[in-house]
Amino acid sequence: VKPLSIVVTSSANPHVKFYYEDLSNTAFFKLEAICEEDPVRLKYAEDFFAAKGMKVSFYTDWRLMMEKHRGVDAVIVGSDNFHHHEQVMAAAALGKHVYSMKVLSMDEAQCREMIAACRKAKVLLQVELELHFNAQYRRMRERIRAGALGKLDALYISNISQSPICYYPNWGDPLLSYGKVVPIRPGETICRGGALTDHPHPFDLARWLTGKEFKRVWAVSGKNMRPQLKVEDHVAITGELEGGTKVFINPSYAHLEEQANTRRLYWPKSLEVMVKAYGKKGLLAADYWHKPAYLIADGWPSPNRLMMDAAPRLSQGFLPKRVSAVKLVGETRFGSFYLATQGQRAIESSGEDGLAAVRVMNACYESISTGKSVSL
Amino acid sequence: MSEVRIDRRSVFLPKSEKAWASKKKALEFFECDPHPEKDLGRGPCVLADLTSCSAKQAATLGKRLQSAETILVQPGQAAAGIPGIPSEKLVEFRPLRGWAMASKMREFRLASSAGDLCSLRLFWEWPRKMAGSPKAFRETLLPDLLDLAEHMAGAQLRALKIEPIGGGNAAFVAALLEGNIVVEMNVNETLPDSLAPVRLVHAYFTKGALGNMPLYGYENDEGMLVADDRGSRREICEHVSWDGKNEWEDFYLRMVGSILDGTFGEARAGRQALYLDAIERAWKAPGQVAVGQNVGGRP
């Protein structure tokens, strides 16, 4: 295995910590450097890799880091959405493959520029739309596309989580998430950049499962559950795909979190990603949490509270610690990226996929603002 | 201890009522006696159930209905009213308000147990074989569900978006109630006939939640639900190239995988004999049996 040398621009996006795990136990990547402007996140990264016995360089200026590590093969863009554009453009200009956290940007013009820059530089651009690697959804996709359900009448997709603002305060900043401060409706104090921006998966899944594009959407956002939140925490969306498939999407922060400054879970569970596909010939329904485990313990997140966590699955989207089957690498978010850089497969969730989801999400914001259906 | 007695009360139930027997059963539970038209107006009557009556039939009952404390009518008739009867006596027939979750929800909300209500999700998913007519779907079920939402939320409808599905009794509904409470409904009576009906609610408040929704999956079942009219099953798909249709095959797959990646745990060769011996003795013994320590490996 020829490892892919890589640097990380930031861990402002909390998913980056998942990749720390991947980067610490794989022969596919060689982590050279991490940039982190936030002192708390920087210390976490330093301690994490020190504990693993890994030698990693740390920076507080991502430009300096990229200058010092011009020889690397790839860049993980893990910053807040607001900074994705400048970092992706810089990486592409240096000829580096890019693995960007979602969303690429809520500014569609910026998305197009990033896609074009990577294409021009002949480097890959993968957007973290990680639900592509959930085995249940992949099987669902095979069946839908093979016509096993007959005509697909409807899709119901929820993507419900906690709001991460208690433990990741940057996550509630509309400028950092949406890229600019836009009231959710004219004259309101709540702004775009909350649950809808944070949950591109349903829009991506609807396209990915069916191969169809959205034709129109109608969306409504209600009263926030969290008075302190500056961005929306609940949206309900109806819409239609090409071919007449009706869609309902719930991207929300409807699951409450504990008021603690480190990430904790909360009973009954932190996440729901339920996909139901209704066809003329049958129904498929799958939840991301299809293997639940109920826990209560003082050494687990949310000490001494009953909570639901996921029991281990054979394929959870992360790189296995020891590779017992190549199949297990190719079906992980990071493993698939590695194989794509080696020319062994296509990018699983591309910049174009990311842009397509963002277009629908922006149409939803427009619908919330105007109260009208928006055609795409 | 003295016997508790309640005077039996009278309820008017028209003779033409098709559900006479079942309604009589429920009324008698509450120690009420249903009486037909001939007895109407002869004495006090706690309830008059006119839900099977047309507007014309109700009107012909006229002043005799005045003896009824409460008059139960179809929703359409409540708006039209009954000549000579004060409108405050009229109560709409909304059976879904009788759902225990609706009662719990109101109780929860009225007690301010979890702050303000922000959103409601309602799932009404039934197999095709249990579906009503398209007219009943649009004119009875959907209005009943909107009433249920208002009843649960204690707030009135302000905006409504319906997305009809597939030409059958199915629709996605998004609604906004006063106070910016969002209501989502997934109303579908076209599910495969192999599935049981589900009726679920989840309410999200500023400081809590209430619901009867499964915590995961369709009915708290592991894996993906695969259903058509002939049957339903679940597939615990572990990997895209593994079908997950046979749990013993899954166990073997994962066992081999854990052996290969070194997480299978320690070897315990020799423990089987200890197990068999202990089982044989315990099977016959009236109490517990002692089992040897460190025989053939660490337990």
XYZ file of C-alpha atoms in Angstrom:
675
model
C 0.000 0.000 0.000
C 1.324 3.405 -0.967
C 0.022 5.758 1.723
C -1.582 9.012 0.749
C 0.082 11.872 2.567
C -2.469 14.286 3.919
C -2.993 17.450 5.966
C -6.058 18.694 7.836
C -7.058 22.360 7.614
C -9.226 22.447 10.757
C -11.441 20.381 13.014
C -14.101 23.059 13.331
C -16.419 20.496 11.804
C -16.939 17.912 14.554
C -16.824 15.033 12.071
C -13.094 15.627 11.636
C -12.507 13.851 14.929
C -13.877 10.676 13.349
C -11.125 10.965 10.755
C -8.524 11.315 13.465
C -9.453 7.756 14.396
C -9.165 6.624 10.791
C -5.858 8.436 10.318
C -4.394 6.894 13.438
C -4.957 3.275 12.521
C -4.465 2.920 8.819
C -1.706 2.204 6.370
C -3.605 4.000 3.618
C -2.884 7.506 4.845
C 0.091 9.302 6.304
C -1.033 12.266 8.338
C 1.596 14.990 8.131
C 0.035 18.044 9.689
C -3.042 19.561 11.271
C -3.976 23.226 11.427
C -6.209 24.356 14.223
C -6.885 27.943 15.224
C -9.003 27.041 18.211
C -6.781 26.268 21.255
C -9.160 23.692 22.721
C -9.455 21.756 19.491
C -5.708 22.094 18.925
C -4.951 20.574 22.313
C -7.369 17.748 21.650
C -5.565 16.927 18.404
C -2.112 17.190 19.984
C -3.100 14.923 22.861
C -4.887 12.465 20.602
C -1.967 11.860 18.273
C 0.598 11.992 21.078
C -1.302 9.191 22.776
C -1.141 7.227 19.540
C 2.614 7.804 19.331
C 2.271 9.577 16.000
C 4.494 12.415 14.915
C 2.290 15.124 13.474
C 3.092 18.800 12.866
C 0.639 21.346 14.199
C -0.124 24.830 12.880
C -2.502 27.654 13.639
C -2.354 29.086 10.097
C -3.621 26.779 7.368
C -1.859 28.729 4.621
C 1.460 28.313 6.375
C 0.754 24.615 6.840
C 0.034 24.120 3.154
C 3.135 26.094 2.238
C 5.302 23.949 4.514
C 3.766 20.697 3.282
C 3.614 21.334 -0.422
C 4.494 17.729 -1.118
C 1.372 16.158 0.348
C -1.106 14.323 -1.831
C -4.374 15.436 -0.277
C -6.098 17.867 2.039
C -8.981 17.335 4.446
C -10.964 20.559 4.541
C -12.502 20.422 7.987
C -13.167 24.080 8.669
C -16.507 25.812 9.108
C -18.454 25.998 5.846
C -17.581 29.679 5.523
C -13.898 28.820 4.939
C -14.351 25.857 2.612
C -14.145 27.895 -0.567
C -10.776 29.523 0.101
C -9.261 26.300 1.384
C -10.524 24.102 -1.433
C -9.423 26.657 -4.031
C -5.972 26.832 -2.425
C -5.664 23.044 -2.317
C -6.709 22.721 -5.946
C -4.220 25.417 -6.949
C -1.486 23.335 -5.332
C -2.694 20.194 -7.120
C -3.962 18.394 -4.025
C -6.888 16.024 -3.855
C -9.607 17.390 -1.579
C -11.824 15.681 0.957
C -14.265 18.316 2.207
C -16.702 18.169 5.064
C -20.300 18.892 4.161
C -21.678 21.204 3.076
C -19.215 22.293 0.425
C -20.727 25.791 0.610
C -24.261 27.146 0.746
C -23.173 29.587 -1.964
C -23.842 27.743 -5.211
C -21.481 29.943 -7.212
C -18.699 29.060 -4.800
C -19.526 25.374 -5.193
C -19.246 25.663 -8.954
C -15.904 27.436 -8.655
C -14.537 24.724 -6.375
C -15.718 21.951 -8.685
C -14.257 23.713 -11.711
C -10.940 24.407 -9.963
C -10.508 20.771 -8.936
C -11.428 19.579 -12.396
C -8.979 21.995 -13.977
C -6.224 20.882 -11.605
C -7.121 17.225 -12.313
C -7.544 16.509 -8.623
C -10.409 14.729 -6.912
C -13.027 16.468 -4.815
C -15.015 14.308 -2.419
C -17.707 15.784 -0.202
C -18.486 13.990 3.011
C -21.955 12.639 2.330
C -21.298 9.633 4.465
C -24.696 8.005 4.377
C -23.717 6.606 0.983
C -21.713 4.101 3.001
C -24.582 2.797 5.093
C -25.139 -0.754 3.921
C -28.911 -0.595 4.478
C -29.265 2.417 2.231
C -26.989 0.921 -0.399
C -29.178 -2.171 -0.547
C -32.242 0.032 -0.692
C -30.726 1.919 -3.601
C -30.011 -1.284 -5.498
C -33.599 -2.429 -5.066
C -35.184 0.888 -6.001
C -33.021 1.281 -9.065
C -33.658 -2.334 -10.113
C -37.385 -1.616 -10.005
C -38.128 -4.032 -7.165
C -40.699 -1.612 -5.736
C -42.295 -0.874 -9.085
C -43.094 2.770 -9.598
C -41.738 4.679 -6.615
C -44.640 6.724 -5.266
C -42.980 8.385 -2.298
C -39.922 8.758 -0.107
C -39.940 9.800 3.529
C -36.535 10.797 4.883
C -35.802 12.152 8.326
C -32.421 13.456 9.469
C -32.973 14.430 13.060
C -30.147 15.159 15.444
C -29.306 17.191 18.481
C -28.098 20.730 18.045
C -24.357 20.667 18.610
C -24.128 24.266 19.821
C -23.547 23.402 23.480
C -20.309 21.651 22.716
C -19.486 23.236 19.320
C -20.549 26.893 19.682
C -19.368 27.707 16.149
C -22.155 25.463 14.882
C -24.808 28.020 15.779
C -23.189 30.926 13.969
C -25.096 31.729 10.757
C -22.077 33.366 9.150
C -19.866 30.331 9.681
C -22.473 27.795 8.565
C -24.520 29.582 5.895
C -21.795 31.971 4.779
C -23.841 35.098 5.331
C -26.477 36.357 7.725
C -29.912 35.926 6.169
C -33.099 35.998 8.277
C -35.144 32.813 7.911
C -38.121 35.021 7.021
C -38.087 38.760 6.409
C -37.843 40.653 9.682
C -37.109 37.631 11.886
C -34.144 37.241 14.195
C -33.651 33.531 13.466
C -31.303 33.104 10.512
C -30.498 30.511 7.891
C -27.653 28.138 8.666
C -29.116 25.732 11.221
C -30.672 22.285 10.948
C -31.317 22.545 7.230
C -27.740 23.564 6.393
C -26.388 20.905 8.747
C -28.424 18.074 7.197
C -27.831 17.785 3.453
C -28.220 14.007 3.608
C -31.949 13.678 2.873
C -31.599 15.785 -0.274
C -28.569 13.811 -1.327
C -30.165 10.464 -0.423
C -33.329 11.202 -2.395
C -31.227 11.808 -5.528
C -28.782 8.999 -4.849
C -31.421 6.387 -4.078
C -33.544 7.144 -7.115
C -31.260 8.730 -9.703
C -33.889 11.479 -10.020
C -33.573 15.197 -9.478
C -35.900 17.393 -7.435
C -38.558 19.252 -9.407
C -39.964 21.422 -6.640
C -40.087 21.848 -2.874
C -42.245 23.562 -0.264
C -40.853 24.127 3.206
C -41.873 25.522 6.560
C -39.831 26.281 9.645
C -41.483 26.592 12.999
C -40.783 27.843 16.459
C -37.266 27.030 17.631
C -36.950 24.565 20.491
C -33.877 26.426 21.711
C -34.508 30.105 22.431
C -30.770 30.816 22.470
C -30.202 29.433 18.971
C -29.667 32.024 16.235
C -30.354 29.574 13.415
C -33.360 27.403 12.584
C -33.717 24.118 14.424
C -36.709 22.629 12.659
C -37.814 22.429 9.030
C -40.509 20.319 7.362
C -40.352 19.890 3.607
C -42.561 18.372 0.955
C -41.519 18.061 -2.647
C -41.503 16.093 -5.839
C -38.819 14.324 -7.824
C -38.709 13.791 -11.551
C -41.080 10.999 -12.467
C -43.640 12.040 -9.869
C -42.133 10.586 -6.680
C -43.350 12.646 -3.728
C -40.890 13.412 -0.956
C -41.171 14.402 2.671
C -38.027 15.504 4.457
C -37.466 16.378 8.094
C -34.013 17.856 8.677
C -34.069 19.074 12.244
C -32.433 19.399 15.619
C -35.570 17.978 17.227
C -33.643 15.703 19.589
C -32.650 17.621 22.667
C -29.084 17.572 23.933
C -27.776 17.816 27.433
C -26.675 21.258 28.527
C -23.022 20.335 28.821
C -19.915 21.670 27.140
C -18.634 18.278 26.073
C -20.526 16.171 23.635
C -23.067 13.926 25.254
C -25.909 11.861 24.011
C -29.409 12.050 25.345
C -32.177 9.584 25.808
C -33.812 8.298 23.791
C -31.187 8.754 21.121
C -29.083 11.362 19.457
C -29.880 10.676 15.810
C -32.666 9.460 13.571
C -32.159 8.874 9.884
C -35.248 7.000 8.762
C -35.779 6.276 5.088
C -39.055 4.826 3.868
C -39.579 4.073 0.202
C -43.156 3.482 -0.910
C -43.575 1.751 -4.277
C -46.489 0.266 -6.154
C -45.128 -3.212 -5.413
C -43.952 -2.816 -1.854
C -42.207 -0.873 0.859
C -38.672 -0.604 2.189
C -37.842 1.060 5.485
C -34.452 1.401 7.119
C -33.012 3.439 9.947
C -29.372 4.400 10.263
C -29.647 3.026 13.822
C -30.685 -0.386 12.649
C -28.635 -2.133 15.321
C -29.437 -0.490 18.613
C -27.865 -1.010 22.006
C -29.333 0.361 25.222
C -26.775 1.477 27.759
C -26.540 2.900 31.197
C -23.122 3.404 32.734
C -21.097 5.968 34.556
C -18.207 5.708 32.106
C -20.158 6.348 28.935
C -21.320 9.628 27.393
C -24.228 10.933 29.494
C -23.207 9.135 32.680
C -25.917 7.141 34.415
C -28.610 7.954 31.926
C -30.321 5.288 29.907
C -29.454 5.913 26.297
C -29.434 4.268 22.918
C -26.231 3.864 20.999
C -25.473 1.829 17.902
C -24.208 -1.726 18.308
C -21.184 -2.445 16.126
C -21.875 -3.155 12.518
C -19.597 -4.947 10.111
C -19.395 -1.867 7.953
C -19.898 1.453 9.697
C -18.274 3.704 7.165
C -14.961 3.900 8.976
C -11.710 2.211 8.123
C -11.238 -1.126 9.910
C -8.325 -1.294 12.323
C -7.024 -4.395 10.607
C -7.962 -4.996 7.014
C -9.521 -8.457 6.854
C -11.308 -7.801 3.552
C -10.717 -5.278 0.786
C -14.495 -4.923 0.591
C -14.421 -3.340 4.026
C -12.051 -0.627 2.834
C -13.879 0.278 -0.353
C -17.153 0.712 1.502
C -15.835 3.322 3.909
C -15.902 7.049 3.352
C -12.163 7.427 3.670
C -11.223 4.091 2.112
C -13.238 4.887 -0.982
C -11.458 8.245 -1.226
C -8.110 6.473 -1.037
C -9.097 3.998 -3.750
C -10.356 6.855 -5.919
C -7.014 8.646 -5.642
C -5.388 5.411 -6.790
C -7.690 5.241 -9.808
C -9.390 2.119 -8.500
C -12.876 3.540 -8.274
C -14.820 6.718 -8.923
C -15.461 9.275 -6.198
C -18.515 8.152 -4.249
C -19.893 11.554 -3.202
C -18.584 14.213 -5.516
C -18.607 17.986 -5.508
C -21.429 17.785 -8.031
C -23.454 15.676 -5.581
C -22.773 18.228 -2.881
C -23.859 21.092 -5.121
C -27.033 19.279 -6.168
C -28.052 18.912 -2.512
C -27.215 22.542 -1.779
C -29.410 23.727 -4.662
C -32.419 21.948 -3.163
C -31.605 23.200 0.326
C -31.447 26.774 -0.903
C -34.779 26.285 -2.658
C -36.172 25.163 0.716
C -34.837 28.312 2.373
C -36.473 30.383 -0.339
C -39.750 28.548 0.200
C -39.599 29.148 3.962
C -39.022 32.821 3.288
C -41.787 33.275 0.720
C -44.285 30.628 1.800
C -44.436 29.425 -1.808
C -43.388 26.289 -3.648
C -40.059 26.656 -5.407
C -39.313 24.923 -8.697
C -35.841 23.672 -9.436
C -68.139 -0.641 52.715
C -71.158 0.782 50.991
C -71.796 0.029 47.348
C -71.026 2.846 44.929
C -74.002 3.517 42.689
C -74.531 5.927 39.818
C -78.004 6.638 38.571
C -78.363 5.273 35.126
C -78.549 7.957 32.499
C -80.311 8.181 29.223
C -78.690 8.603 25.804
C -80.589 9.073 22.590
C -79.415 6.727 19.834
C -81.494 6.637 16.631
C -82.999 3.305 15.700
C -81.428 3.588 12.260
C -77.939 3.619 13.786
C -75.944 0.885 12.063
C -73.520 0.578 14.935
C -76.265 0.312 17.534
C -74.853 -2.794 19.202
C -71.294 -1.542 19.551
C -72.373 1.915 20.671
C -74.791 0.396 23.189
C -71.907 -1.629 24.586
C -69.795 1.498 25.135
C -72.702 3.481 26.582
C -73.553 0.711 29.014
C -69.965 0.736 30.209
C -70.717 4.237 31.490
C -74.063 3.106 32.888
C -76.018 4.874 30.198
C -79.063 3.398 28.512
C -79.535 4.076 24.823
C -83.082 4.985 23.875
C -84.579 5.341 20.401
C -86.704 8.163 19.007
C -89.913 7.274 20.805
C -88.377 8.094 24.190
C -86.656 11.287 23.097
C -87.954 14.328 24.972
C -89.670 12.323 27.719
C -86.967 13.060 30.259
C -83.428 14.303 30.685
C -80.895 12.914 28.262
C -77.135 13.378 28.778
C -76.232 12.769 25.166
C -77.905 12.521 21.793
C -75.779 10.731 19.235
C -76.930 11.980 15.827
C -73.827 10.933 13.923
C -75.839 8.538 11.767
C -78.522 11.130 11.015
C -78.735 13.366 7.982
C -79.347 17.079 8.476
C -82.971 16.532 7.469
C -83.428 13.721 9.979
C -81.865 15.859 12.714
C -84.155 18.749 11.862
C -87.256 16.540 12.111
C -86.345 15.697 15.691
C -86.837 19.383 16.373
C -87.529 20.611 19.850
C -87.386 17.120 21.332
C -83.591 17.417 21.082
C -83.663 20.279 23.563
C -83.808 17.751 26.391
C -80.310 16.553 25.459
C -77.405 18.113 27.338
C -74.959 17.412 24.514
C -75.583 16.520 20.905
C -72.959 14.582 18.972
C -73.050 15.265 15.232
C -70.919 14.728 12.162
C -68.409 17.585 11.740
C -70.153 19.017 8.683
C -73.440 19.220 10.524
C -71.936 21.010 13.494
C -71.158 23.957 11.252
C -74.625 23.952 9.662
C -76.325 23.636 13.031
C -79.722 22.173 13.894
C -82.745 24.477 13.819
C -83.895 25.390 17.297
C -80.824 23.958 19.022
C -78.150 26.244 20.540
C -74.828 25.697 18.808
C -72.993 25.306 22.118
C -74.775 22.003 22.624
C -73.274 20.556 19.453
C -70.108 18.471 19.656
C -68.296 17.178 16.591
C -67.760 13.461 16.110
C -63.936 13.206 16.327
C -63.126 9.694 17.414
C -59.348 10.180 17.143
C -59.502 12.499 20.138
C -60.233 9.303 22.023
C -56.758 7.979 21.216
C -54.882 7.603 24.486
C -51.814 9.363 23.053
C -53.975 12.391 22.314
C -55.119 12.461 25.919
C -51.568 12.037 27.175
C -50.370 14.782 24.911
C -52.985 17.236 26.164
C -52.222 16.275 29.733
C -48.513 16.788 29.104
C -49.049 20.132 27.403
C -51.561 21.490 29.878
C -49.277 20.605 32.777
C -46.437 22.487 31.035
C -44.301 19.459 31.714
C -41.826 20.214 28.959
C -42.140 23.857 28.042
C -43.675 24.995 24.763
C -44.686 22.706 21.936
C -42.619 23.335 18.783
C -43.494 20.527 16.398
C -45.618 17.435 15.977
C -45.063 14.407 13.779
C -48.008 12.137 13.026
C -47.777 8.829 11.201
C -50.925 7.070 10.060
C -49.731 4.140 7.993
C -52.184 1.375 7.203
C -52.225 -1.578 4.826
C -54.282 -1.241 1.693
C -56.766 -3.891 2.855
C -57.826 -1.613 5.736
C -58.195 1.536 3.640
C -61.419 3.487 3.476
C -62.799 5.048 0.309
C -60.951 7.936 -1.353
C -63.835 10.170 -0.247
C -63.492 9.033 3.359
C -59.745 9.609 3.161
C -60.094 13.216 2.058
C -63.305 14.161 3.824
C -63.038 12.232 7.070
C -59.536 10.974 7.841
C -57.529 14.052 6.827
C -59.880 16.478 8.627
C -59.877 14.182 11.658
C -56.084 14.238 11.703
C -55.980 18.016 11.400
C -58.446 18.225 14.269
C -56.280 15.817 16.222
C -53.241 18.029 15.630
C -55.112 21.132 16.763
C -56.510 19.255 19.730
C -53.109 17.992 20.788
C -51.355 21.288 20.224
C -54.078 23.536 21.573
C -53.498 25.779 18.582
C -55.348 26.426 15.351
C -54.323 25.691 11.799
C -52.738 28.606 9.929
C -51.162 27.074 6.803
C -51.485 23.724 5.089
C -49.568 21.975 2.322
C -50.721 18.587 1.035
C -48.717 16.428 -1.337
C -51.014 13.658 -2.641
C -49.139 10.412 -3.278
C -49.534 7.883 -6.042
C -53.229 8.330 -6.754
C -54.300 6.354 -3.678
C -55.224 7.106 -0.110
C -51.855 8.608 0.711
C -50.441 12.077 1.259
C -47.645 13.945 2.915
C -48.954 16.884 4.913
C -47.057 19.827 6.340
C -48.943 22.379 8.349
C -48.309 25.386 10.494
C -50.407 26.041 13.580
C -50.675 29.360 15.362
C -47.596 30.051 17.431
C -45.419 28.679 14.598
C -45.939 25.057 15.585
C -45.031 22.789 12.684
C -47.086 19.651 12.063
C -45.900 16.868 9.829
C -48.148 14.033 8.754
C -47.401 10.912 6.824
C -50.855 9.556 6.028
C -50.775 6.427 3.944
C -53.399 3.727 3.533
C -51.640 2.010 0.645
C -49.052 0.009 2.541
C -48.515 -3.641 1.611
C -51.189 -5.892 3.052
C -48.621 -7.879 5.002
C -47.963 -4.945 7.324
C -49.740 -4.110 10.547
C -51.209 -0.615 10.812
C -49.209 1.940 12.766
C -50.459 5.122 14.364
C -47.649 7.142 15.839
C -47.029 10.583 17.213
C -43.940 12.394 18.335
C -44.180 15.836 19.891
C -41.148 18.022 20.428
C -41.173 20.679 23.139
C -38.649 23.307 24.189
C -37.681 21.161 27.178
C -38.690 17.637 26.307
C -40.530 15.280 24.021
C -43.467 12.916 24.058
C -44.239 10.134 21.658
C -45.004 6.520 20.943
C -42.742 6.242 17.917
C -40.336 3.328 17.695
C -36.880 4.314 18.833
C -35.427 2.847 15.699
C -36.658 1.234 12.538
C -40.250 0.767 11.516
C -41.492 -1.155 14.521
C -38.375 -1.369 16.652
C -37.176 -4.190 14.413
C -33.523 -4.438 13.535
C -32.490 -4.151 9.930
C -34.336 -3.062 6.829
C -38.042 -3.807 6.538
C -38.837 -5.364 3.164
C -42.560 -5.754 2.544
C -45.011 -6.507 -0.217
C -48.575 -7.793 -0.194
C -47.479 -11.411 0.292
C -45.240 -10.938 3.290
C -42.719 -8.871 5.138
C -39.274 -9.604 6.480
C -36.293 -7.748 7.770
C -32.809 -7.924 6.403
C -29.927 -7.054 8.652
C -27.606 -5.893 5.949
C -24.083 -5.562 7.319
C -22.413 -4.681 4.060
C -23.537 -3.873 0.566
C -22.119 -7.125 -0.788
C -23.775 -9.212 1.954
C -27.502 -9.786 1.782
C -28.172 -10.198 5.506
C -31.076 -12.566 4.983
C -29.841 -15.328 7.249
C -28.844 -14.517 10.802
C -26.723 -17.648 11.274
C -24.781 -16.786 8.144
C -24.350 -13.296 9.601
C -23.004 -14.712 12.852
C -20.513 -16.853 10.942
C -19.461 -13.935 8.765
C -18.832 -11.721 11.752
C -17.145 -14.496 13.689
C -14.673 -15.150 10.883
C -14.127 -11.417 10.514
C -13.390 -11.002 14.197
C -10.963 -13.942 14.150
C -9.140 -12.389 11.191
C -8.969 -8.918 12.686
C -7.949 -10.188 16.092
C -10.997 -9.193 18.123
C -12.503 -12.646 18.632
C -11.256 -12.955 22.177
C -9.128 -15.548 23.883
C -9.022 -19.201 22.958
C -11.012 -21.366 25.348
C -10.231 -24.861 24.158
C -11.377 -27.348 26.739
C -14.198 -25.332 28.212
C -16.805 -27.440 26.423
C -16.216 -30.443 28.675
C -16.595 -28.241 31.728
C -19.823 -26.765 30.381
C -21.299 -30.186 29.594
C -20.401 -31.572 32.982
C -21.836 -28.537 34.769
C -25.014 -28.603 32.724
C -25.554 -32.311 33.345
C -25.167 -31.897 37.082
C -27.222 -28.687 37.276
C -29.974 -30.237 35.190
C -30.563 -32.832 37.858
C -29.635 -30.907 40.990
C -32.293 -29.191 43.108
C -29.927 -26.279 43.871
C -26.791 -24.774 42.414
C -23.747 -26.878 41.564
C -20.115 -25.911 42.037
C -18.054 -25.513 38.873
C -14.275 -25.921 38.819
C -12.034 -22.885 38.501
C -9.670 -22.410 35.552
C -10.422 -25.737 33.955
C -9.224 -25.549 30.363
C -8.890 -21.813 30.270
C -9.879 -18.648 32.016
C -13.626 -18.053 32.234
